Each structure stands twice: as C-alpha cells, then as structure tokens.
mmCIF file of C-alpha atoms in Angstrom:
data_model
loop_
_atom_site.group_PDB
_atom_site.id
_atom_site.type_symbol
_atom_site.label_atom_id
_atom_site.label_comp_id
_atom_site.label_asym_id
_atom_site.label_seq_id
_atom_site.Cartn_x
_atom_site.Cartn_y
_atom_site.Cartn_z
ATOM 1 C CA UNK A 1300 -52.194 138.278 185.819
ATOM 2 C CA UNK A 1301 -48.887 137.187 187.158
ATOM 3 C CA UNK A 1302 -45.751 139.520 187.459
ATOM 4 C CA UNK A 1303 -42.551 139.392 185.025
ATOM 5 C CA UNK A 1304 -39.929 137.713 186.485
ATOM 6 C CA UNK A 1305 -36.517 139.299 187.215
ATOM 7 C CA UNK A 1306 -38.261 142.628 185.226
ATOM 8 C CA UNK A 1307 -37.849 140.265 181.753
ATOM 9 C CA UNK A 1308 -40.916 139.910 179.746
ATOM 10 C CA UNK A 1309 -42.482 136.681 179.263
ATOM 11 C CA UNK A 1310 -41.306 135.394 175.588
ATOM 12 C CA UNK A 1311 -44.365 134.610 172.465
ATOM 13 C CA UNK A 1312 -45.534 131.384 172.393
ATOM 14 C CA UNK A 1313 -44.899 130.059 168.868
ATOM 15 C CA UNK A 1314 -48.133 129.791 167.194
ATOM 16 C CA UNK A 1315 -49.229 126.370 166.092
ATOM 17 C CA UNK A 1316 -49.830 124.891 162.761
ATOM 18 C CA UNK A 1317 -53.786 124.668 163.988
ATOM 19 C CA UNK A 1318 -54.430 128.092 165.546
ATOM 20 C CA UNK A 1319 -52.095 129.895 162.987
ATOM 21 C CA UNK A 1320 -54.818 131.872 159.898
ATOM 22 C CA UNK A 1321 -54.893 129.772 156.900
ATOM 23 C CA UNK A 1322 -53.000 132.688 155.155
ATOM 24 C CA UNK A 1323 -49.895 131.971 156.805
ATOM 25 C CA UNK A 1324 -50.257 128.135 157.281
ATOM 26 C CA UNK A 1325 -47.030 126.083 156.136
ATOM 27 C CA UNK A 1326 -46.688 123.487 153.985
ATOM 28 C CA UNK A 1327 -43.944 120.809 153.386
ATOM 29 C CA UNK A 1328 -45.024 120.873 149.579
ATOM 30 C CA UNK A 1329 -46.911 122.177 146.730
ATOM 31 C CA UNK A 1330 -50.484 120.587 145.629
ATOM 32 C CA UNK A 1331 -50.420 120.411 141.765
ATOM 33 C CA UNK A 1332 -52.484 123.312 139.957
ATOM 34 C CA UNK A 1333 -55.199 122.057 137.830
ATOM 35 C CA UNK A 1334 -56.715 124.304 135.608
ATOM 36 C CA UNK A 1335 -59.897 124.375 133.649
ATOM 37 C CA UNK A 1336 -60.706 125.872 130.977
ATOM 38 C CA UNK A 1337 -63.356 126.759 127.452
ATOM 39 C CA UNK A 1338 -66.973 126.387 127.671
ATOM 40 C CA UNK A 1339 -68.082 127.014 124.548
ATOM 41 C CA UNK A 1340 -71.570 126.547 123.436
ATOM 42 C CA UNK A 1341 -72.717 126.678 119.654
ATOM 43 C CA UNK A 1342 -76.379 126.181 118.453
ATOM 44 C CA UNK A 1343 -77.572 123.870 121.219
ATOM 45 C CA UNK A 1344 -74.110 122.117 121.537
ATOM 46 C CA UNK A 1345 -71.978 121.940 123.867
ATOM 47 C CA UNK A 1346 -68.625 121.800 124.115
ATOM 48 C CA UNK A 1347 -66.672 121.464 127.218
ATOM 49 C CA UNK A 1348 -63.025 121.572 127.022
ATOM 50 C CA UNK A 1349 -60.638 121.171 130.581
ATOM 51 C CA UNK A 1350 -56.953 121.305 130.437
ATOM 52 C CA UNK A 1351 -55.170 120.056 133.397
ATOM 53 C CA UNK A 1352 -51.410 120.721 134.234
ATOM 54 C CA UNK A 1353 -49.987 117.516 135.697
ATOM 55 C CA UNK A 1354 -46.508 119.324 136.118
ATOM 56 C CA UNK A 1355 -45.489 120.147 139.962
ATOM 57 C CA UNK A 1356 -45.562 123.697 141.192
ATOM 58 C CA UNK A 1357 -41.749 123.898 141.857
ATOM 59 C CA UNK A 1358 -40.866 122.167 139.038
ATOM 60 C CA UNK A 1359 -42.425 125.530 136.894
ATOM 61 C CA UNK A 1360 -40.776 127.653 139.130
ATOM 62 C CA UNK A 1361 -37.169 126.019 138.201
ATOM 63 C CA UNK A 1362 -38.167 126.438 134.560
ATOM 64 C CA UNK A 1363 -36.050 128.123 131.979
ATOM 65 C CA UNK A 1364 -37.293 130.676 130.040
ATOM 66 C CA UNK A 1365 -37.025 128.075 126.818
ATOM 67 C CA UNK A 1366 -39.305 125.894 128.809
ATOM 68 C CA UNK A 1367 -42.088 128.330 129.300
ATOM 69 C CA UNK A 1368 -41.937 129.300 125.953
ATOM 70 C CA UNK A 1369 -42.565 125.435 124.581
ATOM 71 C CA UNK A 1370 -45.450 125.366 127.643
ATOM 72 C CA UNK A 1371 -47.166 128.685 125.790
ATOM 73 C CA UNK A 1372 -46.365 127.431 122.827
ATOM 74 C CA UNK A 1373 -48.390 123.843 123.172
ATOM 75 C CA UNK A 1374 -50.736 125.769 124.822
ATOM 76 C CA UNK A 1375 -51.265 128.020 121.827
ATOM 77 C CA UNK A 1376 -51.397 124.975 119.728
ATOM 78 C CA UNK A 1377 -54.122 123.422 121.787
ATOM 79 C CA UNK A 1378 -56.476 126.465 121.379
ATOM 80 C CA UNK A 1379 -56.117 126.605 117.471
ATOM 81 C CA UNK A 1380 -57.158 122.791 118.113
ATOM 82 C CA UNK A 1381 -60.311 123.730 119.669
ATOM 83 C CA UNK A 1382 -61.427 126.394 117.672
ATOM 84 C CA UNK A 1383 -60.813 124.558 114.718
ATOM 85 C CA UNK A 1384 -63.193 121.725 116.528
ATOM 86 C CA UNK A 1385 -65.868 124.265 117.355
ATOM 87 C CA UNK A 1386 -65.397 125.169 113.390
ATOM 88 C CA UNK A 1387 -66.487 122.093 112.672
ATOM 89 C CA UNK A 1388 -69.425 121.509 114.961
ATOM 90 C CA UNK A 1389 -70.408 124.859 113.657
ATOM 91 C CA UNK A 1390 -70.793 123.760 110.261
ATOM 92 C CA UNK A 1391 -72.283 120.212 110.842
ATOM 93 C CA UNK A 1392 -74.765 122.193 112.620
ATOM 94 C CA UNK A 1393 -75.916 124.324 109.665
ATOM 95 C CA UNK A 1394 -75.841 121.191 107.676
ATOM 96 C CA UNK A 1395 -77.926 119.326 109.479
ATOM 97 C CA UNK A 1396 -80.101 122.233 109.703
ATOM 98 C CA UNK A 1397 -80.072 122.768 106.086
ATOM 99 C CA UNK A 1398 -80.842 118.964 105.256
ATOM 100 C CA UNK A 1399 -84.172 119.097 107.903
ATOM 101 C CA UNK A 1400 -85.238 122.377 105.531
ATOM 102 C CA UNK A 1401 -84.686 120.615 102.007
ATOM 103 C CA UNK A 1402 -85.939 117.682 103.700
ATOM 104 C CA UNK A 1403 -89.142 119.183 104.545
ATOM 105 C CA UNK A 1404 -89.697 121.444 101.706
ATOM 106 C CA UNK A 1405 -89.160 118.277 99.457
ATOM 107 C CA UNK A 1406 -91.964 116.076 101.669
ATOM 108 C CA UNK A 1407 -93.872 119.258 101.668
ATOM 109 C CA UNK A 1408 -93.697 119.352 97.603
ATOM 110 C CA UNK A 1409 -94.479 115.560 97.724
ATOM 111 C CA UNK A 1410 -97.394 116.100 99.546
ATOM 112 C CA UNK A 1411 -98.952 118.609 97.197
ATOM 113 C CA UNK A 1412 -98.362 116.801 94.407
ATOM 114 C CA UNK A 1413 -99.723 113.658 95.718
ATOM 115 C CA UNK A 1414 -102.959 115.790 96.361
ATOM 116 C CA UNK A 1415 -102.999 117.436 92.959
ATOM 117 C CA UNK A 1416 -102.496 114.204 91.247
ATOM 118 C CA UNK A 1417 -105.640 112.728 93.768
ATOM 119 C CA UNK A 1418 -107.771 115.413 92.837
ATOM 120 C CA UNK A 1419 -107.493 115.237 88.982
ATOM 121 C CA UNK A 1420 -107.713 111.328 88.911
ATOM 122 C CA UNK A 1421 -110.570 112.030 91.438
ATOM 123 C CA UNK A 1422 -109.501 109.370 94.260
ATOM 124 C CA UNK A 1423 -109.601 112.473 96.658
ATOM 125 C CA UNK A 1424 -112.472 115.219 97.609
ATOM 126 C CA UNK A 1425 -111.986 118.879 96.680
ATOM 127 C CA UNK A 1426 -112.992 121.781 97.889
ATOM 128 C CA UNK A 1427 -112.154 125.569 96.498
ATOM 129 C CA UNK A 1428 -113.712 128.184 94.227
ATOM 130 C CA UNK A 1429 -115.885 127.360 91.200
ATOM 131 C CA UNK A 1430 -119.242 126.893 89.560
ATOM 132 C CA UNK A 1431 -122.560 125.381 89.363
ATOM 133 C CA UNK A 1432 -124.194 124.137 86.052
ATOM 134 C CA UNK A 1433 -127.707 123.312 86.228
ATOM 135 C CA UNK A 1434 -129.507 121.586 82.994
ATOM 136 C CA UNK A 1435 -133.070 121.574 82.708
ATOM 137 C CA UNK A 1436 -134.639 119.573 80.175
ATOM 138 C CA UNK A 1437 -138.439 119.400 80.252
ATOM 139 C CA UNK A 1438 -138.617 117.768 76.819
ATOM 140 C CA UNK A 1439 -136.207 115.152 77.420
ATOM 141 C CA UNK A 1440 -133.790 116.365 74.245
ATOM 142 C CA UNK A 1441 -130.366 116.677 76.087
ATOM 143 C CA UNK A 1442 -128.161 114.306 73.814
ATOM 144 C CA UNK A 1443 -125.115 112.516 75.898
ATOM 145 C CA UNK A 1444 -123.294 115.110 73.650
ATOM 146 C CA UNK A 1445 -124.255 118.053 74.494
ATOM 147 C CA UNK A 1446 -123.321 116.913 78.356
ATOM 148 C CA UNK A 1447 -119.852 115.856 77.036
ATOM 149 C CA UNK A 1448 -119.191 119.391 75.509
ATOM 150 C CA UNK A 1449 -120.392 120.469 78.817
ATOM 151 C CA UNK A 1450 -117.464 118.164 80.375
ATOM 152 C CA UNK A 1451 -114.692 119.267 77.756
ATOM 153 C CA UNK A 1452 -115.503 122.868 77.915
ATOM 154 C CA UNK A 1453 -115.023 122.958 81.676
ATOM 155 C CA UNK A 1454 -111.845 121.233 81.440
ATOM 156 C CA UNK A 1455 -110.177 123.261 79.185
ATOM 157 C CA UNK A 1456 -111.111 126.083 81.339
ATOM 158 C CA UNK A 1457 -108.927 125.037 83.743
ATOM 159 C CA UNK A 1458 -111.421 122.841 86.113
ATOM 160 C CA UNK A 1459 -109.689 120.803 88.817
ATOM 161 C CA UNK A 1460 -112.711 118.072 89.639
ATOM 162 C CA UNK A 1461 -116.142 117.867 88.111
ATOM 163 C CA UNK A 1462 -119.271 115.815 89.335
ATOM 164 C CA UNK A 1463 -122.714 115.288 87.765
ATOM 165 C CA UNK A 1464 -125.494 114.392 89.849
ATOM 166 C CA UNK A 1465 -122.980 113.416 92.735
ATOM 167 C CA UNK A 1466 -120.615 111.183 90.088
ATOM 168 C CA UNK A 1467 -117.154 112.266 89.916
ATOM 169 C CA UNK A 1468 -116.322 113.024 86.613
ATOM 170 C CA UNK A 1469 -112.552 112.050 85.753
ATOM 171 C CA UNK A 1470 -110.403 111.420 82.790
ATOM 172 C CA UNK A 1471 -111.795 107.789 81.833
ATOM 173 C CA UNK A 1472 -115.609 108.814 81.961
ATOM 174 C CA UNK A 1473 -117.943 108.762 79.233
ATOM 175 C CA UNK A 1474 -121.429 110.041 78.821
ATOM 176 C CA UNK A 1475 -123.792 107.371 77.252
ATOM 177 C CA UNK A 1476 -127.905 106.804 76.703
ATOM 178 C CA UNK A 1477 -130.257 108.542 74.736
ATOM 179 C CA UNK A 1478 -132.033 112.040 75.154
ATOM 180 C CA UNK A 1479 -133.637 111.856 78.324
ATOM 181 C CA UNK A 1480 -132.119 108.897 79.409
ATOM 182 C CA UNK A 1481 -128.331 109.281 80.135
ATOM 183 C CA UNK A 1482 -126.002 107.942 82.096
ATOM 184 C CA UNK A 1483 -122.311 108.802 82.704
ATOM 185 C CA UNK A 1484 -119.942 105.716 83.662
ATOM 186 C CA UNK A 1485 -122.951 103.403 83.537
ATOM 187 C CA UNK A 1486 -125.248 105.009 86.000
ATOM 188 C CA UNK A 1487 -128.270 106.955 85.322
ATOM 189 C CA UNK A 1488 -128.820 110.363 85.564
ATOM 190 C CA UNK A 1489 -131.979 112.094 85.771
ATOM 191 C CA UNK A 1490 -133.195 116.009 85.006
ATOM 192 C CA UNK A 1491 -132.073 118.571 86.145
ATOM 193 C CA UNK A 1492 -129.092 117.873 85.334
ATOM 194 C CA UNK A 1493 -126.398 119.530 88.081
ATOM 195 C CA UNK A 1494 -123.347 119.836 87.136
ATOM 196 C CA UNK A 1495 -120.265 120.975 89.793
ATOM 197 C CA UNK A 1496 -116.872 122.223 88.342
ATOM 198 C CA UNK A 1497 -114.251 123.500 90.687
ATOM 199 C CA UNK A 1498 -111.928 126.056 88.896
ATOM 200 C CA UNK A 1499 -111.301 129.837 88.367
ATOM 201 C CA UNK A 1500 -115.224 130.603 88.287
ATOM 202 C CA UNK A 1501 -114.910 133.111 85.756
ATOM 203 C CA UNK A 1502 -112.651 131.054 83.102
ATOM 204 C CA UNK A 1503 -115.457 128.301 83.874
ATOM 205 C CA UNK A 1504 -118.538 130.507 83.249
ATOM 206 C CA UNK A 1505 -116.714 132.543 79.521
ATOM 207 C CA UNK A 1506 -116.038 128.897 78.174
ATOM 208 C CA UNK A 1507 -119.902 127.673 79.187
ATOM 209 C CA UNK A 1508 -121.022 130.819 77.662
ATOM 210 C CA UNK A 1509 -119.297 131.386 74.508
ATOM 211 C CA UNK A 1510 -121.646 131.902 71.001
ATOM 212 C CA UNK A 1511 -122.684 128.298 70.167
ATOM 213 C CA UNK A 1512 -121.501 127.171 73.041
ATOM 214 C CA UNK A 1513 -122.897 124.722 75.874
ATOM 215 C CA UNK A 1514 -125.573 126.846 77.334
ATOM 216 C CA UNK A 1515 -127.078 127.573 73.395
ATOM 217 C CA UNK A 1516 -126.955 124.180 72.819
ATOM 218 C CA UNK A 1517 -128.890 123.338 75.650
ATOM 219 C CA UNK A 1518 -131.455 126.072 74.660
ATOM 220 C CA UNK A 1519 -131.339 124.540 71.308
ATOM 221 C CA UNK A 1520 -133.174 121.291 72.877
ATOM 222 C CA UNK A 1521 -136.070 123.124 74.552
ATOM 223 C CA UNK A 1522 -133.925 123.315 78.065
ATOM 224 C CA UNK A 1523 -132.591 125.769 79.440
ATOM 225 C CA UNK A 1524 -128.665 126.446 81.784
ATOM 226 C CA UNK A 1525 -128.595 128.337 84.860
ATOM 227 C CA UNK A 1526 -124.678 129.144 85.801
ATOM 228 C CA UNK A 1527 -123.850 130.188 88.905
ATOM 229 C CA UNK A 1528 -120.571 131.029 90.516
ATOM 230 C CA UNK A 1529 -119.256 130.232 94.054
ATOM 231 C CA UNK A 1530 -116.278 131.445 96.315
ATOM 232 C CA UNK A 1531 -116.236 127.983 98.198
ATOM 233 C CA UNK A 1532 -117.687 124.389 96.215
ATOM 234 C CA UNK A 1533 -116.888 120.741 97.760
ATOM 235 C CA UNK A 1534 -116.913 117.849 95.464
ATOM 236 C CA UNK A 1535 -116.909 114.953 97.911
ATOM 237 C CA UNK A 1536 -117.838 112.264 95.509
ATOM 238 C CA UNK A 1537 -114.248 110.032 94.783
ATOM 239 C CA UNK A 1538 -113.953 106.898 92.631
ATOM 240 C CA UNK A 1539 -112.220 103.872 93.428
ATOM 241 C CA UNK A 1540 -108.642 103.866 92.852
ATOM 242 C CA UNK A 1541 -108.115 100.234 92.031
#
C-alpha cells in the first residue's frame, strides 16, 4: 500500500453506475407504474379485472390536488362498475343453477309418469308389493264371469298390473269361453287358474274376500281360492303397444 502524497489523502473514486447497489442506482427517467388489480371468483367463475395507469410518474407528482381527486374519483367509479358486474354473474349463476334443478325435477316427473302410464296400459313390467290368486276348479264350473269379477275387484282395490296365467291383463281385455274352457284376449287358459295383482296387498286381499264376493263365488262352483300376499311380485308379461 503506497504512501499519501504531500501528507493529503488520496480522494474517493466516484462509484459507477454498474458497481453502485441497485438502491441508489440513477435514472434519467421514470418507468410508468402499472397496477393490477381484483380477482374475484364467484361460483366457479372467474373474474379477472387489471387496471393499468398509462399516466407518467412525474406527471402525478405535478398534479393538483383537483386532479387527484377526479383520478380517485374515476377510480371509485370503476369499482362500483365491477361489483355491479360480479352482481350480475352472481345472479346468472343461481339462474342457471335454478333452471338445471326445475329442469331435472321436470324430466324426473316425466319419467315417472311415462312409467306409471306403461305400467297401467301394461307395455312395461312391474315389480312391487301385492298378491297371488290361485283358482282351482276340479269340476270345470268357473264361468268367464266369475274371473272378470275377479279382474274388477282387484282393480278397484287399487291394483297397478294384473296377469293370468302369464297374460297381462290391461284395460281392453276381456274374459271369454265357457266353464272350463276360458280364455282371456283370445288365448286359452287352463286350471288352476293363477292370478297376479300388484297393489297394496291388503286392499287386494279385503276386496277378494268380501261376503259374496270372488272367493264365495268360486266356492259356489265346486272350486276353491287360495290368496296369498307378497312383499315383492314381478309381472313381466307386457303387450304390444301398437
């Protein structure tokens, strides 16, 4: 290390732009600010919102206290802007998601229907609580009547589908033949006579049951009705629906 010269101390090198800490660096002028700004997220939508000031840094340091008041004032305007657009969103979200619900509660209602209405006009299986009927009739003296009543009863009890000797029973059937040889809708049935009725079992067995009613008639020919209730019946026979 060299000595000082004439007892003066050697002077500071200026620092440089390059070595100088980026704290203190100079510059000739100010970048623009940019600034960014409301992220807002409602019911899976989102909703980004950036405001950028354009406006040099100097030229918001030379403004007058009028100016900054119109800046906070536009800015003030811009939020009520964006709220009133997340408003919106807001509610075309619970719109849409309260047309999906009536949507599917409506195809959901459709849907039943359609089944209900398949069931009764018997173009569908069923399946569900009910009762079995069996007829037996040794002599041959079951009238086509006495099956009818059989039919009527168990509809007015409330039964949902009905099939005799694996033929689906529906609204345009009719029981035809002579004692000991019927038929229902043209085809023959033979003895014993089963009978499946899917319904409220109980309602089902009363109206079977009543004084005078199916099961004494069938005694009345010689034969003799068995009833029987079930928790779970399919009726898988259908008819054409053309």
């Amino acid at each position: 290390m060299s000595d000082p010269i004439d007892g003066q101390a050697p002077e500071a090198a200026s620092p440089s732009p390059e070595t100088t800490p980026s704290g203190g660096r100079r510059w000739n002028r100010v970048i623009s600010g940019v600034v960014t700004a409301a992220l807002a997220l409602v019911l899976g939508f989102g909703l980004v919102v950036q405001i950028r000031s354009t406006e040099e840094a100097d030229e918001l340091t030379g403004a007058t206290e009028a100016d900054l008041v119109r800046i906070l004032d536009e800015l003030d305007t811009r939020e009520e802007q964006l709220r009133q657009r997340l408003a919106e969103r807001e509610q075309a979200v619970e719109e849409l998601s309260g047309g999906r619900t009536q949507s599917g509660s409506a195809l959901a209602e459709a849907q039943r229907r359609a089944e209900a209405i398949g069931i009764l006009t018997g173009t569908l299986p069923a399946q569900g609580p009910g009762l079995r009927l069996v007829v037996q009739d040794p002599d041959g003296a079951v009238t086509p009547a006495v099956l009818l009543d059989a039919i009527q009863e168990l509809r007015g009890a409330g039964a949902e589908a009905i099939e005799i000797d694996g033929i689906r029973v529906v609204t345009s059937s009719y029981v035809d033949g002579t004692p000991g040889e019927l038929t229902i809708d043209g085809q023959e049935l033979r003895s014993p006579y089963e009978i499946l009725a899917i319904g409220p079992p109980t309602d089902l067995e009363v109206a079977l049951n009543v004084s005078g009613g199916v099961v004494a008639d069938v005694a009345r020919t010689g034969g003799s009705a068995t009833v029987t209730q079930s928790d779970a019946l399919s009726i898988d026979s259908v008819v054409s629906d053309g």
